[in-house]
Coordinates of C-alpha atoms in Angstrom, one line a residue:
C1165 CA -8.7 -17.3 -79.1
D1166 CA -6.1 -17.4 -81.9
A1167 CA -3.9 -19.7 -79.8
A1168 CA -6.7 -22.3 -79.2
Y1169 CA -8.0 -22.1 -82.8
N1170 CA -4.5 -22.6 -84.3
W1171 CA -3.7 -25.4 -81.9
A1172 CA -6.9 -27.3 -82.9
K1173 CA -6.2 -26.7 -86.6
N1174 CA -2.6 -28.0 -86.3
N1175 CA -3.4 -31.0 -84.1
G1176 CA -6.5 -32.5 -85.5
G1177 CA -8.8 -31.2 -82.8
H1178 CA -12.2 -29.6 -82.6
F1179 CA -12.6 -25.8 -82.0
K1180 CA -15.8 -24.4 -80.7
F1181 CA -16.3 -20.6 -80.6
H1182 CA -17.7 -19.5 -77.2
A1183 CA -19.7 -17.3 -77.5
L1184 CA -21.3 -14.8 -79.8
V1185 CA -24.0 -13.4 -77.5
W1186 CA -23.8 -13.5 -73.7
G1187 CA -25.2 -11.4 -71.0
S1188 CA -22.3 -11.6 -68.6
Q1189 CA -19.2 -10.5 -70.5
Y1190 CA -19.2 -7.6 -72.9
P1191 CA -17.3 -4.3 -73.4
N1192 CA -17.9 -1.8 -70.5
W1193 CA -19.2 0.7 -73.0
L1194 CA -22.0 -1.5 -74.3
P1195 CA -24.6 -0.6 -71.7
N1196 CA -24.3 3.1 -72.6
L1197 CA -25.4 2.6 -76.2
S1198 CA -28.8 3.2 -77.6
V1199 CA -30.8 0.3 -79.1
D1200 CA -29.7 1.2 -82.7
E1201 CA -26.1 1.6 -81.6
T1202 CA -26.2 -1.7 -79.8
K1203 CA -27.5 -3.5 -83.0
K1204 CA -24.7 -1.9 -85.0
A1205 CA -22.1 -3.0 -82.4
I1206 CA -23.4 -6.6 -82.4
T1207 CA -23.5 -6.7 -86.2
A1208 CA -19.9 -5.4 -86.3
W1209 CA -18.9 -8.1 -83.8
F1210 CA -20.4 -10.9 -85.8
D1211 CA -18.8 -9.6 -88.9
A1212 CA -15.4 -9.3 -87.2
V1213 CA -15.6 -12.9 -85.9
Q1214 CA -16.6 -14.2 -89.3
K1215 CA -13.7 -12.4 -91.0
R1216 CA -11.2 -13.8 -88.6
Y1217 CA -12.6 -17.3 -88.4
P1218 CA -14.6 -17.9 -91.6
D1219 CA -14.5 -21.7 -91.2
L1220 CA -15.8 -22.3 -87.7
E1221 CA -17.0 -25.8 -87.1
V1222 CA -19.0 -25.3 -83.9
I1223 CA -20.4 -22.1 -82.3
D1224 CA -22.1 -21.3 -79.1
V1225 CA -24.3 -18.6 -80.6
V1226 CA -26.2 -17.5 -77.5
N1227 CA -25.2 -18.3 -73.9
E1228 CA -27.2 -18.3 -70.7
A1229 CA -30.4 -16.6 -71.7
I1230 CA -33.1 -18.6 -69.9
R1231 CA -35.7 -16.2 -68.5
G1232 CA -37.0 -16.8 -65.0
G1233 CA -40.4 -15.9 -63.7
N1234 CA -38.9 -12.8 -62.1
G1235 CA -38.0 -11.3 -65.5
N1236 CA -34.3 -11.9 -65.0
Y1237 CA -32.2 -14.0 -67.3
H1238 CA -29.5 -16.6 -66.4
S1239 CA -27.0 -13.8 -67.2
G1240 CA -27.1 -10.1 -67.2
Y1241 CA -29.0 -9.3 -70.4
N1242 CA -31.1 -6.7 -68.6
N1243 CA -27.9 -4.6 -68.0
T1244 CA -27.6 -3.9 -71.8
K1245 CA -29.9 -3.4 -74.7
I1246 CA -28.9 -6.6 -76.4
I1247 CA -32.4 -8.0 -76.2
Q1248 CA -34.1 -5.0 -77.7
A1249 CA -31.5 -4.6 -80.4
L1250 CA -32.0 -8.2 -81.6
G1251 CA -35.8 -8.1 -81.7
G1252 CA -36.9 -8.3 -78.0
G1253 CA -38.3 -11.2 -76.0
R1254 CA -42.0 -10.4 -75.8
N1255 CA -44.2 -12.9 -74.1
G1256 CA -41.3 -15.3 -73.7
D1257 CA -40.8 -15.7 -77.4
Y1258 CA -37.0 -15.2 -77.2
A1259 CA -37.0 -13.3 -80.5
F1260 CA -33.6 -12.0 -79.8
I1261 CA -32.2 -15.5 -79.7
T1262 CA -33.8 -16.4 -83.0
T1263 CA -32.4 -13.3 -84.6
A1264 CA -28.9 -14.1 -83.3
F1265 CA -29.1 -17.6 -84.8
K1266 CA -30.2 -16.3 -88.2
M1267 CA -27.3 -13.8 -88.1
A1268 CA -24.9 -16.7 -87.4
R1269 CA -26.3 -18.9 -90.1
D1270 CA -25.9 -16.1 -92.6
R1271 CA -22.2 -15.9 -91.8
W1272 CA -21.4 -19.6 -91.2
P1273 CA -23.7 -21.7 -93.4
N1274 CA -22.0 -24.9 -92.5
A1275 CA -21.2 -24.5 -88.8
I1276 CA -23.0 -26.4 -86.0
L1277 CA -25.0 -23.7 -84.1
I1278 CA -25.6 -24.3 -80.4
Y1279 CA -27.7 -22.7 -77.7
N1280 CA -25.8 -23.1 -74.4
D1281 CA -26.9 -22.8 -70.7
Y1282 CA -26.3 -23.9 -67.1
N1283 CA -28.4 -25.7 -64.5
T1284 CA -30.3 -27.5 -67.3
I1285 CA -29.9 -31.0 -66.0
Q1286 CA -30.7 -30.8 -62.3
W1287 CA -32.3 -27.4 -61.6
D1288 CA -33.9 -25.6 -64.6
V1289 CA -34.7 -28.5 -66.9
D1290 CA -38.1 -27.2 -68.1
G1291 CA -36.7 -23.7 -68.7
G1292 CA -34.1 -25.0 -71.1
I1293 CA -36.5 -27.3 -72.9
N1294 CA -39.0 -24.4 -73.3
L1295 CA -36.4 -22.1 -74.7
V1296 CA -35.1 -24.6 -77.3
N1297 CA -38.6 -25.5 -78.4
T1298 CA -39.7 -21.9 -78.6
I1299 CA -36.8 -20.7 -80.8
K1300 CA -37.1 -23.8 -83.0
K1301 CA -40.8 -23.0 -83.5
N1302 CA -39.9 -19.4 -84.4
G1303 CA -37.4 -20.4 -87.1
A1304 CA -34.0 -20.4 -85.3
P1305 CA -31.6 -22.5 -87.3
I1306 CA -30.4 -24.3 -84.2
D1307 CA -28.4 -27.5 -84.6
G1308 CA -27.6 -28.4 -80.9
Y1309 CA -28.5 -27.8 -77.3
G1310 CA -25.5 -27.3 -75.0
L1311 CA -25.9 -28.6 -71.4
Q1312 CA -23.1 -27.1 -69.3
A1313 CA -23.3 -29.9 -66.8
H1314 CA -21.9 -27.9 -63.9
D1315 CA -24.9 -29.0 -61.8
L1316 CA -24.4 -32.8 -61.4
M1317 CA -23.4 -32.8 -57.8
T1318 CA -26.0 -33.1 -55.0
N1319 CA -25.2 -29.6 -53.8
G1320 CA -25.0 -27.9 -57.2
G1321 CA -21.9 -26.3 -58.4
N1322 CA -19.0 -25.4 -56.1
G1323 CA -19.4 -28.3 -53.7
G1324 CA -19.4 -28.9 -50.0
G1325 CA -20.1 -32.2 -48.3
T1326 CA -17.6 -35.0 -48.1
G1327 CA -14.1 -34.2 -49.3
G1328 CA -15.1 -30.6 -50.4
G1329 CA -17.3 -31.6 -53.3
G1330 CA -20.6 -33.3 -52.3
Y1331 CA -21.9 -36.5 -53.9
C1332 CA -22.9 -37.5 -57.4
M1333 CA -26.4 -36.6 -58.7
N1334 CA -28.6 -39.7 -58.2
Y1335 CA -28.0 -41.8 -61.3
N1336 CA -31.7 -42.7 -61.9
T1337 CA -32.7 -39.1 -61.7
F1338 CA -29.8 -38.2 -64.0
T1339 CA -30.7 -40.7 -66.7
S1340 CA -34.5 -40.0 -66.5
T1341 CA -33.7 -36.2 -66.9
M1342 CA -31.6 -36.9 -69.9
E1343 CA -34.4 -39.0 -71.4
K1344 CA -36.9 -36.2 -70.6
I1345 CA -34.7 -33.6 -72.4
H1346 CA -34.5 -35.9 -75.5
S1347 CA -38.2 -36.7 -75.7
R1348 CA -39.4 -33.2 -75.1
T1349 CA -37.0 -31.5 -77.6
N1350 CA -37.6 -34.1 -80.4
N1351 CA -34.1 -35.5 -79.8
I1352 CA -32.2 -32.3 -80.7
P1353 CA -28.5 -33.1 -80.7
I1354 CA -27.0 -32.5 -77.2
F1355 CA -23.6 -31.2 -76.4
I1356 CA -22.3 -31.6 -72.9
S1357 CA -20.5 -28.4 -73.2
E1358 CA -18.8 -27.5 -69.9
Y1359 CA -18.5 -30.6 -67.8
D1360 CA -16.7 -30.7 -64.5
V1361 CA -16.9 -32.7 -61.3
P1362 CA -15.8 -30.6 -58.3
S1363 CA -14.5 -32.9 -55.5
T1364 CA -11.3 -33.3 -53.5
D1365 CA -12.3 -36.9 -53.0
D1366 CA -10.8 -39.0 -55.9
G1367 CA -13.3 -41.8 -55.4
I1368 CA -16.3 -39.6 -55.6
Q1369 CA -15.0 -37.8 -58.7
K1370 CA -14.3 -41.1 -60.4
Q1371 CA -17.8 -42.4 -59.5
C1372 CA -19.5 -39.3 -61.0
V1373 CA -17.4 -39.3 -64.2
S1374 CA -17.6 -43.1 -64.8
E1375 CA -21.4 -43.0 -64.4
Q1376 CA -22.2 -39.7 -66.3
F1377 CA -19.5 -39.7 -69.0
K1378 CA -20.2 -43.3 -69.9
Y1379 CA -23.9 -42.6 -70.2
W1380 CA -23.3 -39.7 -72.6
M1381 CA -20.8 -41.6 -74.7
E1382 CA -23.3 -44.4 -75.2
D1383 CA -26.3 -42.0 -75.7
P1384 CA -27.0 -41.7 -79.5
H1385 CA -28.4 -38.2 -79.1
V1386 CA -25.2 -36.7 -77.5
A1387 CA -22.9 -35.4 -80.2
G1388 CA -20.0 -34.2 -78.1
I1389 CA -18.5 -33.8 -74.5
T1390 CA -16.2 -31.0 -73.4
F1391 CA -14.4 -31.0 -70.0
W1392 CA -14.3 -27.4 -68.6
G1393 CA -10.7 -27.5 -67.5
Y1394 CA -8.6 -30.5 -66.5
I1395 CA -5.6 -29.3 -64.4
Y1396 CA -6.2 -29.3 -60.7
G1397 CA -5.7 -25.8 -59.3
R1398 CA -6.4 -24.2 -62.7
T1399 CA -10.2 -24.7 -63.0
W1400 CA -12.8 -22.2 -61.8
L1401 CA -14.4 -24.4 -59.1
D1402 CA -13.0 -24.2 -55.6
C1403 CA -15.2 -26.6 -53.5
N1404 CA -16.4 -23.9 -51.2
G1405 CA -13.0 -22.5 -50.7
K1406 CA -11.5 -25.8 -49.5
A1407 CA -9.5 -26.5 -52.6
N1408 CA -8.9 -24.1 -55.6
G1409 CA -9.5 -25.7 -58.9
C1410 CA -10.8 -29.0 -57.4
S1411 CA -12.5 -30.2 -60.5
G1412 CA -9.2 -30.9 -62.2
L1413 CA -8.5 -34.4 -63.4
I1414 CA -4.7 -34.2 -63.3
K1415 CA -3.0 -33.1 -60.0
D1416 CA 0.7 -32.4 -59.6
G1417 CA 1.3 -34.0 -62.9
Q1418 CA -0.4 -37.3 -61.9
D1419 CA -3.7 -38.6 -63.2
R1420 CA -6.5 -38.7 -60.6
A1421 CA -8.7 -41.8 -60.5
A1422 CA -11.3 -40.3 -62.8
M1423 CA -8.6 -39.5 -65.4
T1424 CA -7.2 -43.1 -65.2
W1425 CA -10.7 -44.4 -65.8
L1426 CA -11.2 -42.0 -68.7
R1427 CA -8.0 -43.1 -70.5
D1428 CA -8.9 -46.7 -70.1
Y1429 CA -12.6 -46.2 -71.2
L1430 CA -11.7 -44.1 -74.2
S1431 CA -9.0 -46.5 -75.4
K1432 CA -11.8 -49.1 -75.8
N1433 CA -14.9 -47.0 -76.7
K1434 CA -15.4 -44.5 -79.5
G1435 CA -18.9 -43.6 -78.4
V1436 CA -22.2 -43.5 -80.3
N1437 CA -23.3 -40.5 -82.2
E1438 CA -26.5 -40.9 -84.3
T1439 CA -27.3 -37.2 -84.5
G1440 CA -26.0 -36.8 -88.0
L1441 CA -23.6 -34.0 -86.8
P1442 CA -20.0 -34.6 -87.9
T1443 CA -18.3 -34.4 -84.5
G1444 CA -16.1 -37.4 -84.5
D1445 CA -12.3 -37.9 -84.7
L1446 CA -10.8 -35.5 -87.2
T1447 CA -7.7 -37.6 -87.8
P1448 CA -7.7 -38.7 -91.4
V1449 CA -8.5 -42.4 -91.8
P1450 CA -6.6 -44.3 -94.5
P1451 CA -9.0 -46.1 -96.9
E1452 CA -9.6 -49.8 -96.6
P1453 CA -7.8 -51.6 -99.4
Q1454 CA -10.1 -53.0 -102.1
L1455 CA -10.3 -56.8 -102.2
P1456 CA -11.5 -58.9 -105.1
F1457 CA -15.1 -60.1 -104.9
K1458 CA -15.2 -63.6 -103.3
G1459 CA -11.4 -63.4 -102.8
E1460 CA -10.2 -63.6 -106.4
A1461 CA -10.3 -61.5 -109.5
F1462 CA -12.5 -62.4 -112.5
A1463 CA -10.8 -63.3 -115.8
V1464 CA -11.3 -60.7 -118.4
P1465 CA -12.7 -61.3 -120.9
G1466 CA -15.1 -63.6 -119.1
K1467 CA -18.7 -64.0 -117.9
I1468 CA -19.7 -61.9 -114.8
Q1469 CA -23.2 -62.3 -113.3
A1470 CA -24.6 -60.1 -110.5

């Protein structure tokens, strides 16, 4: 974490902390704690992160906590007492998420606080919308909704189909779903937080990226896009065992077609962000030189009329 944080600081990049509360990765001793002990452990963790990184810009506060009808969550929250320690989740009110956001706001008053989850574009759209609206209603200081965007192939995540990666999600369905998310969350700022296109077929990967990435860049409600790994063979998706790390954009040191397209597109387009969140280029911009009004200076003393 230090390495990524320091790299961003020294190279004009953005750093997002991922994540404060998650049901899938935690110390192996956490499930053995009582509710009170769990609350103390979570509080100590928040305090330790704040002490080490007091100036965080963007934070995934809670990750993968959509609750299904079977009582299970998108990650293993039921394996610990995290939910009970942070106020519970009675009647689907997600109180524990609201508590976590308030704890984060107390420690990082200026950070962009995000709720982050998967399968929220193709499979569990309504579950994500309901969660975001519920915690907003209950007072969570949420600034953005993170759509992981691992689910934009026809077969879901790890791929099958042609070339070991399936086909792109239908474009009309993709755009209408994005519009639905915007309209039903009152245009909460969106972060495409873990985007990847798993395919061994360069043409299919390029098609998906050129359609989806371009849409997000030109969508005024999308504040940021993060690729979830970019080196072929070093990403987490394996196209159903056919090719390890098949979502990578650079293979054997050479740009794949999607990366070639990305470089060209980004050289000509800075994107549209009307969310009000400051997530643009961090490179200092020199001020425009001041020019005399109408091209020449007024004589002083003299008569000036506005």
